[in-house]
XYZ file of C-alpha atoms in Angstrom:
396
model
C -111.991 136.248 -70.010
C -111.817 136.688 -73.809
C -115.521 137.554 -73.953
C -115.124 140.311 -71.389
C -112.006 141.691 -73.066
C -113.635 141.633 -76.500
C -116.725 143.436 -75.259
C -114.542 146.004 -73.583
C -113.018 146.757 -77.003
C -109.689 146.857 -75.215
C -110.381 150.286 -73.753
C -111.643 149.184 -70.324
C -114.624 151.520 -70.446
C -117.134 148.806 -69.562
C -117.358 147.818 -65.902
C -118.577 144.275 -65.359
C -120.578 143.347 -62.275
C -121.468 139.789 -61.280
C -124.710 138.821 -59.572
C -125.761 135.530 -58.014
C -127.913 133.930 -55.344
C -127.046 130.797 -53.340
C -124.177 128.858 -54.970
C -124.136 131.321 -57.912
C -123.738 134.007 -55.232
C -120.668 132.142 -53.993
C -119.300 132.165 -57.561
C -120.191 135.838 -58.007
C -118.091 136.831 -54.994
C -115.083 134.768 -55.996
C -115.266 135.931 -59.622
C -114.461 139.409 -58.286
C -111.720 138.034 -55.988
C -110.019 135.918 -58.658
C -110.433 138.340 -61.579
C -110.318 141.858 -60.077
C -109.032 143.400 -63.331
C -112.006 141.981 -65.245
C -114.824 142.073 -62.668
C -115.396 145.525 -61.209
C -117.762 144.498 -58.391
C -119.967 141.656 -57.192
C -123.340 141.217 -55.515
C -123.471 137.982 -53.564
C -126.904 137.035 -52.242
C -127.477 134.191 -49.738
C -124.097 132.667 -50.526
C -122.651 129.992 -48.184
C -119.076 131.243 -48.467
C -117.990 129.684 -45.155
C -117.353 126.141 -46.359
C -118.156 123.500 -43.737
C -118.379 119.718 -43.937
C -120.918 119.209 -41.147
C -123.651 121.856 -41.302
C -126.008 121.347 -38.312
C -126.830 125.054 -38.279
C -129.160 124.572 -41.267
C -131.731 122.569 -39.331
C -131.119 124.615 -36.200
C -132.097 127.738 -38.159
C -135.275 125.920 -39.203
C -135.977 125.486 -35.499
C -135.254 129.144 -34.855
C -137.606 130.122 -37.663
C -140.416 128.174 -36.028
C -140.042 130.551 -33.065
C -139.525 133.720 -35.142
C -142.558 135.916 -34.474
C -141.784 138.214 -37.404
C -142.782 135.400 -39.802
C -145.554 133.933 -37.665
C -143.535 131.546 -35.519
C -143.788 131.033 -31.765
C -142.174 129.044 -28.956
C -145.316 126.893 -28.939
C -144.878 126.090 -32.623
C -141.273 124.972 -32.202
C -142.229 122.891 -29.162
C -144.969 121.079 -31.084
C -142.624 120.105 -33.933
C -139.809 119.065 -31.598
C -142.055 117.158 -29.179
C -143.930 115.482 -32.008
C -140.693 114.100 -33.450
C -139.594 113.020 -29.985
C -142.884 111.144 -29.500
C -142.459 109.315 -32.805
C -138.859 108.479 -31.981
C -139.885 107.086 -28.600
C -142.388 104.732 -30.179
C -139.993 103.599 -32.896
C -137.169 103.033 -30.446
C -139.436 100.550 -28.721
C -139.835 98.789 -32.062
C -136.105 98.754 -32.727
C -135.276 97.534 -29.221
C -136.850 94.241 -30.359
C -138.304 93.357 -26.994
C -139.869 89.967 -27.737
C -142.348 90.322 -24.897
C -143.867 93.343 -26.610
C -143.566 92.453 -30.278
C -147.303 92.590 -30.925
C -147.681 95.868 -29.100
C -144.701 97.390 -30.924
C -146.055 96.231 -34.265
C -149.384 97.837 -33.449
C -147.738 101.154 -32.518
C -145.574 101.106 -35.620
C -148.573 100.419 -37.826
C -150.520 103.162 -36.076
C -147.800 105.686 -36.877
C -147.651 104.473 -40.464
C -151.416 104.855 -40.820
C -151.410 108.248 -39.108
C -148.767 109.612 -41.516
C -150.047 107.648 -44.520
C -146.856 105.746 -45.124
C -146.962 103.277 -48.003
C -146.950 99.592 -47.094
C -148.246 100.054 -43.548
C -145.222 100.129 -41.254
C -142.929 97.972 -43.373
C -140.674 100.898 -44.339
C -139.990 101.561 -40.660
C -138.412 98.114 -40.240
C -135.184 99.463 -41.803
C -133.191 101.652 -39.397
C -131.846 103.809 -42.256
C -135.381 104.566 -43.372
C -136.265 105.739 -39.886
C -133.170 107.945 -39.844
C -134.114 109.402 -43.210
C -137.678 110.139 -42.175
C -137.105 111.460 -38.671
C -133.741 113.111 -39.238
C -134.954 115.310 -42.090
C -138.417 115.889 -40.690
C -141.701 114.040 -41.052
C -143.137 117.336 -42.320
C -141.712 120.133 -44.420
C -140.674 123.344 -42.662
C -140.530 125.927 -45.493
C -137.767 128.080 -44.052
C -135.510 128.368 -47.096
C -138.490 129.083 -49.360
C -140.645 131.009 -46.894
C -142.980 133.429 -48.679
C -145.077 135.581 -46.321
C -147.611 136.384 -49.037
C -148.180 132.879 -50.435
C -151.826 131.850 -50.677
C -151.862 128.044 -50.856
C -152.444 125.733 -47.904
C -149.671 125.586 -45.238
C -147.255 127.197 -47.708
C -145.183 129.200 -45.214
C -144.041 129.161 -41.591
C -146.953 131.296 -40.403
C -149.573 128.946 -41.857
C -147.715 125.848 -40.638
C -147.547 127.220 -37.115
C -151.162 128.387 -37.113
C -152.329 124.895 -38.023
C -150.102 123.158 -35.450
C -151.032 125.495 -32.593
C -154.742 125.273 -33.449
C -154.692 121.479 -33.539
C -152.930 121.156 -30.174
C -154.428 124.020 -28.208
C -157.973 124.075 -29.552
C -158.561 120.594 -30.917
C -156.645 118.780 -28.161
C -154.363 116.847 -30.503
C -151.007 115.542 -29.312
C -147.932 117.042 -31.034
C -147.528 113.779 -32.978
C -151.140 113.904 -34.137
C -150.753 117.559 -35.129
C -147.720 116.701 -37.238
C -149.694 113.952 -38.959
C -152.463 116.426 -39.804
C -149.872 118.863 -41.166
C -148.299 116.050 -43.224
C -151.726 115.311 -44.697
C -152.209 118.943 -45.649
C -148.793 119.043 -47.283
C -149.660 115.911 -49.249
C -152.861 117.557 -50.371
C -154.991 114.641 -49.223
C -156.187 115.633 -45.748
C -159.536 117.172 -45.075
C -160.105 118.174 -41.471
C -163.614 118.028 -40.052
C -163.836 121.583 -38.753
C -167.356 121.004 -37.548
C -166.261 118.415 -34.993
C -163.157 119.308 -33.033
C -163.356 116.079 -31.062
C -163.173 113.872 -34.146
C -159.764 112.188 -34.181
C -160.312 110.342 -37.450
C -158.221 111.185 -40.502
C -160.235 111.776 -43.677
C -158.211 110.747 -46.729
C -159.382 112.235 -50.004
C -157.522 109.733 -52.208
C -155.187 106.784 -51.968
C -151.890 108.709 -52.005
C -149.250 107.658 -49.534
C -145.720 108.684 -48.613
C -142.929 106.426 -49.798
C -139.272 106.615 -48.811
C -136.464 104.087 -48.904
C -132.796 104.769 -48.235
C -131.586 102.139 -50.675
C -133.708 103.714 -53.414
C -132.088 107.069 -52.602
C -128.633 105.548 -53.044
C -129.659 103.805 -56.256
C -131.174 106.969 -57.691
C -128.084 109.085 -56.942
C -125.825 106.356 -58.311
C -127.723 106.335 -61.607
C -125.532 108.058 -64.229
C -128.409 108.677 -66.662
C -128.599 112.396 -67.404
C -131.558 114.024 -65.655
C -132.040 117.770 -65.863
C -133.865 117.731 -62.538
C -131.518 115.330 -60.731
C -129.342 116.083 -57.728
C -126.404 113.891 -58.701
C -124.118 116.657 -59.992
C -124.650 118.847 -56.933
C -124.170 115.954 -54.514
C -120.954 115.107 -56.330
C -119.777 118.656 -55.626
C -120.592 118.277 -51.944
C -118.379 115.165 -51.859
C -115.521 116.716 -53.795
C -115.651 120.335 -52.610
C -118.084 121.661 -50.048
C -119.771 119.257 -47.654
C -122.652 121.405 -46.396
C -124.267 118.287 -44.871
C -127.417 119.253 -43.008
C -127.337 117.037 -39.921
C -129.718 116.888 -36.957
C -127.456 116.330 -34.000
C -128.283 115.315 -30.406
C -128.792 118.212 -27.978
C -129.204 120.693 -30.814
C -132.002 123.121 -31.701
C -132.914 121.000 -34.718
C -136.710 120.544 -34.522
C -136.639 117.029 -35.973
C -135.397 113.680 -34.667
C -132.237 114.419 -32.723
C -129.390 112.112 -33.656
C -131.248 110.565 -36.605
C -129.503 112.395 -39.420
C -125.817 112.073 -38.663
C -122.854 112.766 -40.928
C -122.430 109.104 -41.784
C -125.576 109.188 -43.947
C -124.109 111.832 -46.266
C -120.724 110.163 -46.299
C -122.428 106.934 -47.343
C -123.810 108.718 -50.407
C -120.280 109.817 -51.365
C -118.936 106.304 -50.928
C -121.706 104.395 -52.675
C -122.596 106.809 -55.491
C -119.150 108.191 -56.303
C -116.583 105.890 -54.704
C -115.254 108.676 -52.456
C -114.499 107.580 -48.904
C -114.773 109.631 -45.705
C -111.094 110.492 -45.546
C -111.208 111.795 -49.096
C -114.378 113.837 -48.459
C -112.809 115.511 -45.428
C -109.591 116.190 -47.339
C -111.559 117.593 -50.293
C -113.382 120.062 -48.076
C -110.155 121.281 -46.469
C -108.539 121.595 -49.878
C -111.439 123.678 -51.130
C -111.148 126.066 -48.196
C -107.377 126.418 -48.065
C -106.202 125.863 -51.628
C -108.936 126.230 -54.231
C -110.405 129.433 -52.763
C -107.429 130.640 -50.788
C -109.009 130.640 -47.354
C -112.283 131.961 -45.956
C -113.605 134.902 -47.960
C -113.985 137.087 -44.862
C -110.273 136.751 -44.153
C -109.055 137.606 -47.645
C -107.413 141.011 -47.604
C -107.343 141.137 -51.409
C -111.139 141.080 -51.680
C -113.035 144.302 -52.341
C -116.275 145.596 -53.842
C -118.198 142.492 -52.817
C -121.651 143.156 -51.367
C -123.178 140.302 -49.352
C -126.942 140.326 -48.837
C -128.664 137.731 -46.632
C -132.060 137.018 -45.143
C -132.238 136.084 -41.462
C -134.898 133.409 -42.112
C -132.665 131.602 -44.616
C -130.875 128.570 -43.097
C -127.967 129.129 -45.520
C -127.272 132.503 -43.910
C -125.496 130.625 -41.118
C -122.603 130.099 -43.551
C -122.830 133.506 -45.231
C -121.087 136.791 -44.604
C -123.519 138.534 -42.290
C -121.226 140.492 -39.973
C -120.032 143.839 -41.299
C -116.392 143.089 -40.539
C -115.008 144.924 -43.603
C -117.607 147.525 -44.632
C -114.970 149.452 -46.542
C -114.230 146.470 -48.819
C -116.979 143.870 -48.385
C -120.113 145.435 -46.870
C -123.034 143.256 -45.767
C -126.757 143.853 -45.560
C -129.074 141.607 -43.534
C -132.734 141.429 -44.514
C -135.064 140.760 -41.579
C -137.862 138.290 -42.251
C -136.445 137.241 -45.642
C -135.759 133.747 -46.924
C -133.232 132.499 -49.504
C -132.304 135.502 -51.779
C -135.981 136.501 -51.814
C -135.110 140.039 -53.052
C -133.763 138.556 -56.291
C -137.200 137.195 -57.190
C -139.448 139.075 -59.635
C -140.887 142.228 -58.079
C -144.382 141.862 -56.622
C -146.735 144.302 -54.946
C -146.786 142.038 -51.891
C -143.026 142.362 -51.286
C -142.374 143.695 -47.804
C -140.535 146.875 -46.867
C -137.354 144.962 -46.051
C -137.259 143.375 -49.537
C -137.591 146.764 -51.218
C -134.882 148.170 -48.953
C -132.529 145.315 -49.882
C -132.934 146.097 -53.570
C -132.316 149.771 -52.851
C -129.127 148.970 -50.939
C -127.865 146.912 -53.864
C -128.725 149.700 -56.303
C -127.091 152.497 -54.327
C -123.998 150.422 -53.531
C -123.460 149.688 -57.215
C -123.942 153.339 -58.153
C -121.197 154.210 -55.675
C -118.855 151.503 -56.963
C -119.513 152.273 -60.614
C -118.296 155.822 -59.922
C -114.998 154.379 -58.705
C -112.043 153.365 -60.815
C -109.523 150.682 -59.904
C -107.123 153.387 -58.845
C -109.560 154.462 -56.150
C -108.392 151.505 -54.062
C -105.879 153.927 -52.555
C -108.636 155.998 -50.957
C -108.423 155.725 -47.132
C -110.692 152.982 -45.782
C -112.495 155.371 -43.429
C -113.534 157.562 -46.359
C -114.819 154.544 -48.327
C -116.747 153.284 -45.290
C -118.323 156.716 -44.773
C -119.221 157.067 -48.450
C -120.874 153.635 -48.580
C -122.876 154.168 -45.375
C -124.099 157.540 -46.648
C -124.962 156.207 -50.081
C -127.115 153.279 -49.002
C -129.064 155.354 -46.458
C -130.095 158.109 -48.871
């Protein structure tokens, strides 16, 4: 506040505009709402302004992206990922059913899966139900939806390359969906080398001794560790427990492409309880308080909000909680970027940026030119005139 006033030299000739992407985009929008006399306008990119405790739409959007032909997805690609997880879950459910008549067979299947996906310690990690939930519920492979870059050059670095590999392995090399996921996992680990000269070879060639390790108790211990770590997630996870939620679950009968029903809300609530001493009732109350008290209700319903531009990519899973519908174009216009991931247009400019990315930057530029020409007294201009002016400006 003092910094802005001092730089204005008390004559209000400087017009301040806030910018942000993701959570900073959330803050950018509310800076304008809370301090309209100081902040002239705001650009809010990929901001999850619709606060929600349980956020199953995140993983559902990952599933949708696997089918999105604009970025190289297909119905076949989604089906391979979903069926592969279902196949793994079916095998592991047999292990967890603890049928004594089939203990040896179940152990063999569990160890086979562990070897196929290069899990450390054979199948020992899969003996703990929480470990299985962690692995299956969040995906045995990475689906780069939030970070999708159409022009990336490394191996399986975007949705198109992921889907190309999966479809090739199942349709041309006759792999099962589970086997195709294992091959993808190997590529993502950087240790798998496929024998392209022998499509009937079902062996897995490991280039070094790397393996995948995961343990739920280690996750809890790591988050509970109060040692300062500049790359740690503890501070953000604390905010999810005290303010936002945003818990990315994979619910039964959903379009989540991973293990349905394996990542439920209780996993995230356990983190709050163990790492921060915040119980479920408090987490739920904190989220409601954030929505209704701290931020004064959902941003889209605030009649005092104006000059906030929301820009979102339709590939980005966070866009499910963003302002994407042009409900108030006269006060809070929105622009949706087809084929774009998480605030991709805010990244450094590259020659490979697509037409839609350039258009998003142009919309931001022209919108701000329009708003910079306005003074606070212009709020009395009829809404229809403002809407017409904005639409004309961004389409020039």
